[in-house]
Amino acid sequence: TGYGLTLGVHSRIDETVGQVVKAARVGNIYVNRSMIGAVVGVQPFGGEGLSGTGPKSGGPLYLHALADSEQVAPADLGSAAADPPPALHQLAAWAAANARDALAQCCARYGELSLRGVRLDLPGPTGERNTLSFAPRGRLLCLAPDADALLEQFAAVLAVDGSAVMVDAGPACSVRAALPRELAARIEFLPEVDCQGLAGVLLARDLGAATRRSRLADAPGPLIPVFQPGARTALYPLYRMLVERLVSVNTAAAGGNAVLIALGGEDAEPAPAG
């Protein structure tokens, strides 16, 4: 349907739960428990696709987004950074070998800043486990006036494990010609700008941002977020280029306690009146 707000899973089989959680593109997943009653700081709330673009209300990124923070590093959330994707390493090595020092430094910085692969265990009541993780958004369109700027956008997309999309004209042709075949193959080249299926747009600051934002807002389907480099860091906000997924598990039902899992079963306690 294109919506992805909440999902409830009831199962006594951990492997089944894991399979569903891994495949679901949903903001909040509740396992063997009620799907309502999200608590600030415990079950940050927000969806994907037609259900929202983020950040999650009551989550660790909410205040950063409201304050328009340029970057949020894993250390800011009390976590260590995950290993950068191999493709980002490959782009950094190619940049260093071809005297593109600015691009190589950009790759290194993005590798340190990305929340990709970070998992946070959030506080909660006894008998409940709440885990927040960060996943790729999907196809991200890169729009920049020259090849160097497009390559920096490409580095940002690789850092969050996204799928880079470029318009096959001008600067993008130079990028495709310069990159090694393996890296160029990670870019989807379109004949023209097509908003269908996009999860976001990386937009250089000197490309008429207001006009392009208006066109993106008018496009059918889910809202398409726009990401621009920060005025101070000149880096794209990686924390906004990922989606947050919260899994809340009733651990008291682990091991297959059918009484706890059953909804309105004979052995379940009746709900209090009123």
PDB file of C-alpha atoms in Angstrom:
ATOM      1  CA  THR A   1       0.000   0.000   0.000  1.00  0.00           C
ATOM      2  CA  GLY A   2       2.957   2.340   0.415  1.00  0.00           C
ATOM      3  CA  TYR A   3       2.220   2.950   4.106  1.00  0.00           C
ATOM      4  CA  GLY A   4       4.591   1.874   6.862  1.00  0.00           C
ATOM      5  CA  LEU A   5       3.634   3.169  10.305  1.00  0.00           C
ATOM      6  CA  THR A   6       3.116   0.228  12.667  1.00  0.00           C
ATOM      7  CA  LEU A   7       3.190  -3.557  12.444  1.00  0.00           C
ATOM      8  CA  GLY A   8       2.133  -6.094  15.043  1.00  0.00           C
ATOM      9  CA  VAL A   9       3.649  -9.585  15.138  1.00  0.00           C
ATOM     10  CA  HIS A  10       2.438 -12.414  17.369  1.00  0.00           C
ATOM     11  CA  SER A  11       4.501 -15.586  17.183  1.00  0.00           C
ATOM     12  CA  ARG A  12       6.093 -18.175  19.436  1.00  0.00           C
ATOM     13  CA  ILE A  13       8.864 -18.769  16.880  1.00  0.00           C
ATOM     14  CA  ASP A  14      11.824 -16.374  17.160  1.00  0.00           C
ATOM     15  CA  GLU A  15      12.998 -17.165  13.610  1.00  0.00           C
ATOM     16  CA  THR A  16       9.616 -16.136  12.226  1.00  0.00           C
ATOM     17  CA  VAL A  17       9.717 -12.871  14.147  1.00  0.00           C
ATOM     18  CA  GLY A  18      13.242 -12.186  12.887  1.00  0.00           C
ATOM     19  CA  GLN A  19      12.245 -12.889   9.289  1.00  0.00           C
ATOM     20  CA  VAL A  20       9.282 -10.503   9.463  1.00  0.00           C
ATOM     21  CA  VAL A  21      11.279  -7.753  11.195  1.00  0.00           C
ATOM     22  CA  LYS A  22      14.085  -8.003   8.631  1.00  0.00           C
ATOM     23  CA  ALA A  23      11.725  -7.725   5.652  1.00  0.00           C
ATOM     24  CA  ALA A  24       9.333  -5.065   6.964  1.00  0.00           C
ATOM     25  CA  ARG A  25       9.692  -1.452   5.858  1.00  0.00           C
ATOM     26  CA  VAL A  26       7.818  -0.145   8.875  1.00  0.00           C
ATOM     27  CA  GLY A  27       8.672   2.515  11.445  1.00  0.00           C
ATOM     28  CA  ASN A  28       7.436   0.755  14.594  1.00  0.00           C
ATOM     29  CA  ILE A  29       7.172  -3.014  15.014  1.00  0.00           C
ATOM     30  CA  TYR A  30       5.541  -4.506  18.121  1.00  0.00           C
ATOM     31  CA  VAL A  31       6.193  -8.158  18.954  1.00  0.00           C
ATOM     32  CA  ASN A  32       3.792 -10.095  21.212  1.00  0.00           C
ATOM     33  CA  ARG A  33       2.409  -6.896  22.719  1.00  0.00           C
ATOM     34  CA  SER A  34      -0.109  -4.119  22.123  1.00  0.00           C
ATOM     35  CA  MET A  35       0.486  -1.820  19.143  1.00  0.00           C
ATOM     36  CA  ILE A  36      -0.530   1.353  20.989  1.00  0.00           C
ATOM     37  CA  GLY A  37       0.888   3.433  23.813  1.00  0.00           C
ATOM     38  CA  ALA A  38       4.269   4.597  22.470  1.00  0.00           C
ATOM     39  CA  VAL A  39       6.314   6.269  25.231  1.00  0.00           C
ATOM     40  CA  VAL A  40       8.726   9.167  24.623  1.00  0.00           C
ATOM     41  CA  GLY A  41      12.311   7.951  24.765  1.00  0.00           C
ATOM     42  CA  VAL A  42      11.182   4.315  24.949  1.00  0.00           C
ATOM     43  CA  GLN A  43       9.258   3.729  21.723  1.00  0.00           C
ATOM     44  CA  PRO A  44      10.061   6.684  19.399  1.00  0.00           C
ATOM     45  CA  PHE A  45       7.157   6.922  16.966  1.00  0.00           C
ATOM     46  CA  GLY A  46       7.075   7.552  13.230  1.00  0.00           C
ATOM     47  CA  GLY A  47       6.634   5.756   9.915  1.00  0.00           C
ATOM     48  CA  GLU A  48       8.046   5.367   6.427  1.00  0.00           C
ATOM     49  CA  GLY A  49       6.800   6.022   2.915  1.00  0.00           C
ATOM     50  CA  LEU A  50       3.300   7.486   2.944  1.00  0.00           C
ATOM     51  CA  SER A  51       3.397   7.320   6.740  1.00  0.00           C
ATOM     52  CA  GLY A  52       6.127   9.964   7.121  1.00  0.00           C
ATOM     53  CA  THR A  53       9.679  10.977   6.345  1.00  0.00           C
ATOM     54  CA  GLY A  54      11.069  11.205   9.905  1.00  0.00           C
ATOM     55  CA  PRO A  55      12.561  11.860  12.332  1.00  0.00           C
ATOM     56  CA  LYS A  56      10.697   9.859  14.949  1.00  0.00           C
ATOM     57  CA  SER A  57       8.738  11.795  17.534  1.00  0.00           C
ATOM     58  CA  GLY A  58      10.256  11.244  20.962  1.00  0.00           C
ATOM     59  CA  GLY A  59      13.451   9.747  19.571  1.00  0.00           C
ATOM     60  CA  PRO A  60      17.111  10.739  19.962  1.00  0.00           C
ATOM     61  CA  LEU A  61      17.135  12.586  16.604  1.00  0.00           C
ATOM     62  CA  TYR A  62      13.939  14.595  17.151  1.00  0.00           C
ATOM     63  CA  LEU A  63      15.490  17.613  18.872  1.00  0.00           C
ATOM     64  CA  HIS A  64      18.438  17.588  16.449  1.00  0.00           C
ATOM     65  CA  ALA A  65      16.051  17.813  13.504  1.00  0.00           C
ATOM     66  CA  LEU A  66      14.016  20.602  15.107  1.00  0.00           C
ATOM     67  CA  ALA A  67      17.241  22.512  15.821  1.00  0.00           C
ATOM     68  CA  ASP A  68      18.450  21.777  12.267  1.00  0.00           C
ATOM     69  CA  SER A  69      21.673  20.182  13.481  1.00  0.00           C
ATOM     70  CA  GLU A  70      24.063  19.713  10.591  1.00  0.00           C
ATOM     71  CA  GLN A  71      25.370  16.346  11.805  1.00  0.00           C
ATOM     72  CA  VAL A  72      24.675  13.752  14.480  1.00  0.00           C
ATOM     73  CA  ALA A  73      27.532  11.276  14.947  1.00  0.00           C
ATOM     74  CA  PRO A  74      27.226   7.813  16.540  1.00  0.00           C
ATOM     75  CA  ALA A  75      29.152   9.111  19.555  1.00  0.00           C
ATOM     76  CA  ASP A  76      26.439  11.734  20.091  1.00  0.00           C
ATOM     77  CA  LEU A  77      24.032   8.846  20.668  1.00  0.00           C
ATOM     78  CA  GLY A  78      26.431   6.953  22.928  1.00  0.00           C
ATOM     79  CA  SER A  79      27.372   4.428  20.247  1.00  0.00           C
ATOM     80  CA  ALA A  80      30.424   3.461  18.221  1.00  0.00           C
ATOM     81  CA  ALA A  81      30.341   3.827  14.449  1.00  0.00           C
ATOM     82  CA  ALA A  82      29.830   0.690  12.386  1.00  0.00           C
ATOM     83  CA  ASP A  83      32.361  -0.273   9.721  1.00  0.00           C
ATOM     84  CA  PRO A  84      31.800   1.867   6.601  1.00  0.00           C
ATOM     85  CA  PRO A  85      30.393   0.098   3.525  1.00  0.00           C
ATOM     86  CA  PRO A  86      33.073  -1.453   1.269  1.00  0.00           C
ATOM     87  CA  ALA A  87      32.000   0.784  -1.630  1.00  0.00           C
ATOM     88  CA  LEU A  88      32.834   3.890   0.420  1.00  0.00           C
ATOM     89  CA  HIS A  89      36.299   2.446   1.110  1.00  0.00           C
ATOM     90  CA  GLN A  90      36.694   1.807  -2.596  1.00  0.00           C
ATOM     91  CA  LEU A  91      35.699   5.364  -3.506  1.00  0.00           C
ATOM     92  CA  ALA A  92      38.129   6.771  -0.915  1.00  0.00           C
ATOM     93  CA  ALA A  93      40.977   4.626  -2.265  1.00  0.00           C
ATOM     94  CA  TRP A  94      40.237   5.712  -5.833  1.00  0.00           C
ATOM     95  CA  ALA A  95      40.117   9.363  -4.778  1.00  0.00           C
ATOM     96  CA  ALA A  96      43.463   9.120  -2.966  1.00  0.00           C
ATOM     97  CA  ALA A  97      45.093   7.360  -5.920  1.00  0.00           C
ATOM     98  CA  ASN A  98      43.893  10.080  -8.293  1.00  0.00           C
ATOM     99  CA  ALA A  99      44.939  13.065  -6.162  1.00  0.00           C
ATOM    100  CA  ARG A 100      41.343  13.937  -5.271  1.00  0.00           C
ATOM    101  CA  ASP A 101      42.274  14.776  -1.713  1.00  0.00           C
ATOM    102  CA  ALA A 102      39.089  16.681  -0.893  1.00  0.00           C
ATOM    103  CA  LEU A 103      36.950  13.705  -1.941  1.00  0.00           C
ATOM    104  CA  ALA A 104      39.123  11.254   0.019  1.00  0.00           C
ATOM    105  CA  GLN A 105      38.767  13.405   3.155  1.00  0.00           C
ATOM    106  CA  CYS A 106      35.034  13.674   2.542  1.00  0.00           C
ATOM    107  CA  CYS A 107      34.750   9.866   2.370  1.00  0.00           C
ATOM    108  CA  ALA A 108      36.650   9.486   5.637  1.00  0.00           C
ATOM    109  CA  ARG A 109      34.479  12.053   7.394  1.00  0.00           C
ATOM    110  CA  TYR A 110      31.251  10.498   6.166  1.00  0.00           C
ATOM    111  CA  GLY A 111      32.454   7.091   7.309  1.00  0.00           C
ATOM    112  CA  GLU A 112      32.868   8.463  10.840  1.00  0.00           C
ATOM    113  CA  LEU A 113      29.504  10.247  10.874  1.00  0.00           C
ATOM    114  CA  SER A 114      27.153   7.638   9.437  1.00  0.00           C
ATOM    115  CA  LEU A 115      24.580   6.055  11.763  1.00  0.00           C
ATOM    116  CA  ARG A 116      24.215   3.124   9.358  1.00  0.00           C
ATOM    117  CA  GLY A 117      24.412  -0.121  11.313  1.00  0.00           C
ATOM    118  CA  VAL A 118      24.029   1.595  14.706  1.00  0.00           C
ATOM    119  CA  ARG A 119      21.632  -0.105  17.147  1.00  0.00           C
ATOM    120  CA  LEU A 120      20.481   1.530  20.370  1.00  0.00           C
ATOM    121  CA  ASP A 121      18.909  -0.309  23.295  1.00  0.00           C
ATOM    122  CA  LEU A 122      16.445   2.177  24.739  1.00  0.00           C
ATOM    123  CA  PRO A 123      15.282   2.213  28.357  1.00  0.00           C
ATOM    124  CA  GLY A 124      11.985   0.558  29.150  1.00  0.00           C
ATOM    125  CA  PRO A 125      10.014  -1.437  31.726  1.00  0.00           C
ATOM    126  CA  THR A 126      11.037  -4.881  32.898  1.00  0.00           C
ATOM    127  CA  GLY A 127       9.824  -7.547  30.503  1.00  0.00           C
ATOM    128  CA  GLU A 128      10.171  -5.349  27.415  1.00  0.00           C
ATOM    129  CA  ARG A 129      13.056  -4.768  24.991  1.00  0.00           C
ATOM    130  CA  ASN A 130      13.109  -1.670  22.761  1.00  0.00           C
ATOM    131  CA  THR A 131      15.725  -1.443  20.019  1.00  0.00           C
ATOM    132  CA  LEU A 132      16.192   1.488  17.641  1.00  0.00           C
ATOM    133  CA  SER A 133      18.158   0.905  14.440  1.00  0.00           C
ATOM    134  CA  PHE A 134      18.951   2.921  11.322  1.00  0.00           C
ATOM    135  CA  ALA A 135      18.358   1.572   7.809  1.00  0.00           C
ATOM    136  CA  PRO A 136      18.911   2.839   4.229  1.00  0.00           C
ATOM    137  CA  ARG A 137      16.129   4.984   2.773  1.00  0.00           C
ATOM    138  CA  GLY A 138      16.494   3.651  -0.771  1.00  0.00           C
ATOM    139  CA  ARG A 139      17.008   5.571  -4.036  1.00  0.00           C
ATOM    140  CA  LEU A 140      18.590   9.002  -3.517  1.00  0.00           C
ATOM    141  CA  LEU A 141      18.824  11.452  -6.416  1.00  0.00           C
ATOM    142  CA  CYS A 142      22.042  13.504  -6.660  1.00  0.00           C
ATOM    143  CA  LEU A 143      21.758  16.979  -8.203  1.00  0.00           C
ATOM    144  CA  ALA A 144      24.870  19.174  -8.451  1.00  0.00           C
ATOM    145  CA  PRO A 145      26.368  21.628 -10.963  1.00  0.00           C
ATOM    146  CA  ASP A 146      29.696  19.828 -11.523  1.00  0.00           C
ATOM    147  CA  ALA A 147      31.359  16.421 -11.307  1.00  0.00           C
ATOM    148  CA  ASP A 148      33.274  17.151  -8.086  1.00  0.00           C
ATOM    149  CA  ALA A 149      30.073  18.088  -6.254  1.00  0.00           C
ATOM    150  CA  LEU A 150      28.310  15.007  -7.629  1.00  0.00           C
ATOM    151  CA  LEU A 151      31.126  12.784  -6.375  1.00  0.00           C
ATOM    152  CA  GLU A 152      30.799  14.240  -2.871  1.00  0.00           C
ATOM    153  CA  GLN A 153      27.062  13.526  -3.004  1.00  0.00           C
ATOM    154  CA  PHE A 154      27.869   9.991  -4.158  1.00  0.00           C
ATOM    155  CA  ALA A 155      30.134   9.560  -1.126  1.00  0.00           C
ATOM    156  CA  ALA A 156      27.296  10.644   1.174  1.00  0.00           C
ATOM    157  CA  VAL A 157      24.905   8.152  -0.441  1.00  0.00           C
ATOM    158  CA  LEU A 158      27.419   5.311  -0.123  1.00  0.00           C
ATOM    159  CA  ALA A 159      27.983   6.172   3.556  1.00  0.00           C
ATOM    160  CA  VAL A 160      24.315   5.445   4.321  1.00  0.00           C
ATOM    161  CA  ASP A 161      24.155   2.405   2.018  1.00  0.00           C
ATOM    162  CA  GLY A 162      21.705   4.191  -0.272  1.00  0.00           C
ATOM    163  CA  SER A 163      21.183   3.723  -3.996  1.00  0.00           C
ATOM    164  CA  ALA A 164      22.581   6.672  -5.963  1.00  0.00           C
ATOM    165  CA  VAL A 165      20.599   8.093  -8.885  1.00  0.00           C
ATOM    166  CA  MET A 166      21.910  10.703 -11.345  1.00  0.00           C
ATOM    167  CA  VAL A 167      20.590  12.376 -14.486  1.00  0.00           C
ATOM    168  CA  ASP A 168      22.600  11.076 -17.447  1.00  0.00           C
ATOM    169  CA  ALA A 169      23.803  14.428 -18.760  1.00  0.00           C
ATOM    170  CA  GLY A 170      26.642  16.897 -18.281  1.00  0.00           C
ATOM    171  CA  PRO A 171      28.438  16.379 -14.948  1.00  0.00           C
ATOM    172  CA  ALA A 172      27.030  12.875 -14.449  1.00  0.00           C
ATOM    173  CA  CYS A 173      28.583  11.761 -17.743  1.00  0.00           C
ATOM    174  CA  SER A 174      31.968  12.956 -16.455  1.00  0.00           C
ATOM    175  CA  VAL A 175      31.434  11.037 -13.216  1.00  0.00           C
ATOM    176  CA  ARG A 176      30.606   7.830 -15.062  1.00  0.00           C
ATOM    177  CA  ALA A 177      33.646   8.194 -17.319  1.00  0.00           C
ATOM    178  CA  ALA A 178      36.033   8.868 -14.429  1.00  0.00           C
ATOM    179  CA  LEU A 179      34.942   6.215 -11.920  1.00  0.00           C
ATOM    180  CA  PRO A 180      36.098   2.590 -11.978  1.00  0.00           C
ATOM    181  CA  ARG A 181      33.520   0.303 -13.568  1.00  0.00           C
ATOM    182  CA  GLU A 182      32.524  -1.295 -10.238  1.00  0.00           C
ATOM    183  CA  LEU A 183      31.730   2.061  -8.663  1.00  0.00           C
ATOM    184  CA  ALA A 184      29.991   3.467 -11.733  1.00  0.00           C
ATOM    185  CA  ALA A 185      27.765   0.371 -11.711  1.00  0.00           C
ATOM    186  CA  ARG A 186      26.413   1.474  -8.315  1.00  0.00           C
ATOM    187  CA  ILE A 187      24.846   4.563  -9.907  1.00  0.00           C
ATOM    188  CA  GLU A 188      21.471   4.464 -11.647  1.00  0.00           C
ATOM    189  CA  PHE A 189      21.534   6.883 -14.587  1.00  0.00           C
ATOM    190  CA  LEU A 190      18.180   8.324 -15.706  1.00  0.00           C
ATOM    191  CA  PRO A 191      17.519  10.232 -18.953  1.00  0.00           C
ATOM    192  CA  GLU A 192      15.732  12.973 -16.974  1.00  0.00           C
ATOM    193  CA  VAL A 193      14.590  13.783 -13.453  1.00  0.00           C
ATOM    194  CA  ASP A 194      11.932  11.276 -12.424  1.00  0.00           C
ATOM    195  CA  CYS A 195      10.517  11.477  -8.896  1.00  0.00           C
ATOM    196  CA  GLN A 196       8.849   8.070  -9.038  1.00  0.00           C
ATOM    197  CA  GLY A 197      10.272   5.803  -6.365  1.00  0.00           C
ATOM    198  CA  LEU A 198      12.726   8.337  -4.945  1.00  0.00           C
ATOM    199  CA  ALA A 199      13.423   8.268  -1.204  1.00  0.00           C
ATOM    200  CA  GLY A 200      15.184  11.638  -1.139  1.00  0.00           C
ATOM    201  CA  VAL A 201      17.146  14.241  -3.089  1.00  0.00           C
ATOM    202  CA  LEU A 202      20.640  15.572  -2.407  1.00  0.00           C
ATOM    203  CA  LEU A 203      20.606  19.142  -3.667  1.00  0.00           C
ATOM    204  CA  ALA A 204      23.586  21.468  -3.995  1.00  0.00           C
ATOM    205  CA  ARG A 205      22.884  24.891  -2.522  1.00  0.00           C
ATOM    206  CA  ASP A 206      23.285  26.799  -5.795  1.00  0.00           C
ATOM    207  CA  LEU A 207      20.683  24.896  -7.818  1.00  0.00           C
ATOM    208  CA  GLY A 208      17.504  26.880  -7.169  1.00  0.00           C
ATOM    209  CA  ALA A 209      16.473  24.988  -4.069  1.00  0.00           C
ATOM    210  CA  ALA A 210      13.124  26.766  -3.577  1.00  0.00           C
ATOM    211  CA  THR A 211      11.880  25.965  -7.088  1.00  0.00           C
ATOM    212  CA  ARG A 212      13.012  22.357  -6.931  1.00  0.00           C
ATOM    213  CA  ARG A 213      11.465  21.844  -3.488  1.00  0.00           C
ATOM    214  CA  SER A 214       8.144  23.092  -4.866  1.00  0.00           C
ATOM    215  CA  ARG A 215       8.295  20.648  -7.771  1.00  0.00           C
ATOM    216  CA  LEU A 216       9.127  17.764  -5.474  1.00  0.00           C
ATOM    217  CA  ALA A 217       6.253  18.693  -3.154  1.00  0.00           C
ATOM    218  CA  ASP A 218       3.856  18.595  -6.117  1.00  0.00           C
ATOM    219  CA  ALA A 219       5.007  15.153  -7.224  1.00  0.00           C
ATOM    220  CA  PRO A 220       2.526  12.301  -6.589  1.00  0.00           C
ATOM    221  CA  GLY A 221       3.244   9.699  -3.928  1.00  0.00           C
ATOM    222  CA  PRO A 222       5.126  10.015  -0.629  1.00  0.00           C
ATOM    223  CA  LEU A 223       6.783  13.284   0.306  1.00  0.00           C
ATOM    224  CA  ILE A 224      10.362  13.405  -0.960  1.00  0.00           C
ATOM    225  CA  PRO A 225      12.790  14.916   1.576  1.00  0.00           C
ATOM    226  CA  VAL A 226      15.523  17.254   0.342  1.00  0.00           C
ATOM    227  CA  PHE A 227      19.006  17.151   1.844  1.00  0.00           C
ATOM    228  CA  GLN A 228      21.460  20.045   1.499  1.00  0.00           C
ATOM    229  CA  PRO A 229      24.998  20.543   2.823  1.00  0.00           C
ATOM    230  CA  GLY A 230      25.365  22.394   6.102  1.00  0.00           C
ATOM    231  CA  ALA A 231      26.520  26.007   6.051  1.00  0.00           C
ATOM    232  CA  ARG A 232      29.223  25.279   8.630  1.00  0.00           C
ATOM    233  CA  THR A 233      30.411  21.767   7.751  1.00  0.00           C
ATOM    234  CA  ALA A 234      29.567  21.733   4.004  1.00  0.00           C
ATOM    235  CA  LEU A 235      28.532  18.096   4.565  1.00  0.00           C
ATOM    236  CA  TYR A 236      25.175  16.469   3.889  1.00  0.00           C
ATOM    237  CA  PRO A 237      23.147  15.535   7.015  1.00  0.00           C
ATOM    238  CA  LEU A 238      23.637  11.770   7.038  1.00  0.00           C
ATOM    239  CA  TYR A 239      21.413  11.265  10.089  1.00  0.00           C
ATOM    240  CA  ARG A 240      18.446  12.512   8.051  1.00  0.00           C
ATOM    241  CA  MET A 241      19.308  10.289   5.080  1.00  0.00           C
ATOM    242  CA  LEU A 242      18.484   7.092   7.005  1.00  0.00           C
ATOM    243  CA  VAL A 243      15.205   5.752   8.366  1.00  0.00           C
ATOM    244  CA  GLU A 244      14.688   4.912  12.042  1.00  0.00           C
ATOM    245  CA  ARG A 245      13.088   1.582  12.917  1.00  0.00           C
ATOM    246  CA  LEU A 246      11.932   0.685  16.411  1.00  0.00           C
ATOM    247  CA  VAL A 247      11.271  -2.905  17.461  1.00  0.00           C
ATOM    248  CA  SER A 248       9.451  -3.311  20.785  1.00  0.00           C
ATOM    249  CA  VAL A 249       9.392  -6.881  22.123  1.00  0.00           C
ATOM    250  CA  ASN A 250       7.446  -8.303  25.025  1.00  0.00           C
ATOM    251  CA  THR A 251      10.265 -10.459  26.376  1.00  0.00           C
ATOM    252  CA  ALA A 252       7.970 -11.976  28.994  1.00  0.00           C
ATOM    253  CA  ALA A 253       6.366 -13.903  26.128  1.00  0.00           C
ATOM    254  CA  ALA A 254       9.712 -15.299  24.920  1.00  0.00           C
ATOM    255  CA  GLY A 255       9.856 -19.073  24.745  1.00  0.00           C
ATOM    256  CA  GLY A 256       6.286 -19.441  23.592  1.00  0.00           C
ATOM    257  CA  ASN A 257       4.066 -18.612  26.537  1.00  0.00           C
ATOM    258  CA  ALA A 258       0.753 -19.046  24.744  1.00  0.00           C
ATOM    259  CA  VAL A 259      -1.206 -17.453  27.614  1.00  0.00           C
ATOM    260  CA  LEU A 260       0.713 -14.199  27.308  1.00  0.00           C
ATOM    261  CA  ILE A 261       0.492 -14.189  23.530  1.00  0.00           C
ATOM    262  CA  ALA A 262      -3.207 -15.084  23.280  1.00  0.00           C
ATOM    263  CA  LEU A 263      -5.610 -12.228  22.729  1.00  0.00           C
ATOM    264  CA  GLY A 264      -8.740 -12.685  24.849  1.00  0.00           C
ATOM    265  CA  GLY A 265      -7.958 -16.348  25.581  1.00  0.00           C
ATOM    266  CA  GLU A 266      -9.627 -18.322  28.325  1.00  0.00           C
ATOM    267  CA  ASP A 267      -6.662 -18.011  30.680  1.00  0.00           C
ATOM    268  CA  ALA A 268      -6.075 -14.303  30.068  1.00  0.00           C
ATOM    269  CA  GLU A 269      -7.071 -11.914  32.807  1.00  0.00           C
ATOM    270  CA  PRO A 270     -10.160  -9.873  31.973  1.00  0.00           C
ATOM    271  CA  ALA A 271      -9.589  -6.179  31.242  1.00  0.00           C
ATOM    272  CA  PRO A 272     -10.587  -3.885  34.106  1.00  0.00           C
ATOM    273  CA  ALA A 273     -13.946  -2.195  33.729  1.00  0.00           C
ATOM    274  CA  GLY A 274     -14.176   1.464  32.880  1.00  0.00           C
TER     275      GLY A 274
END
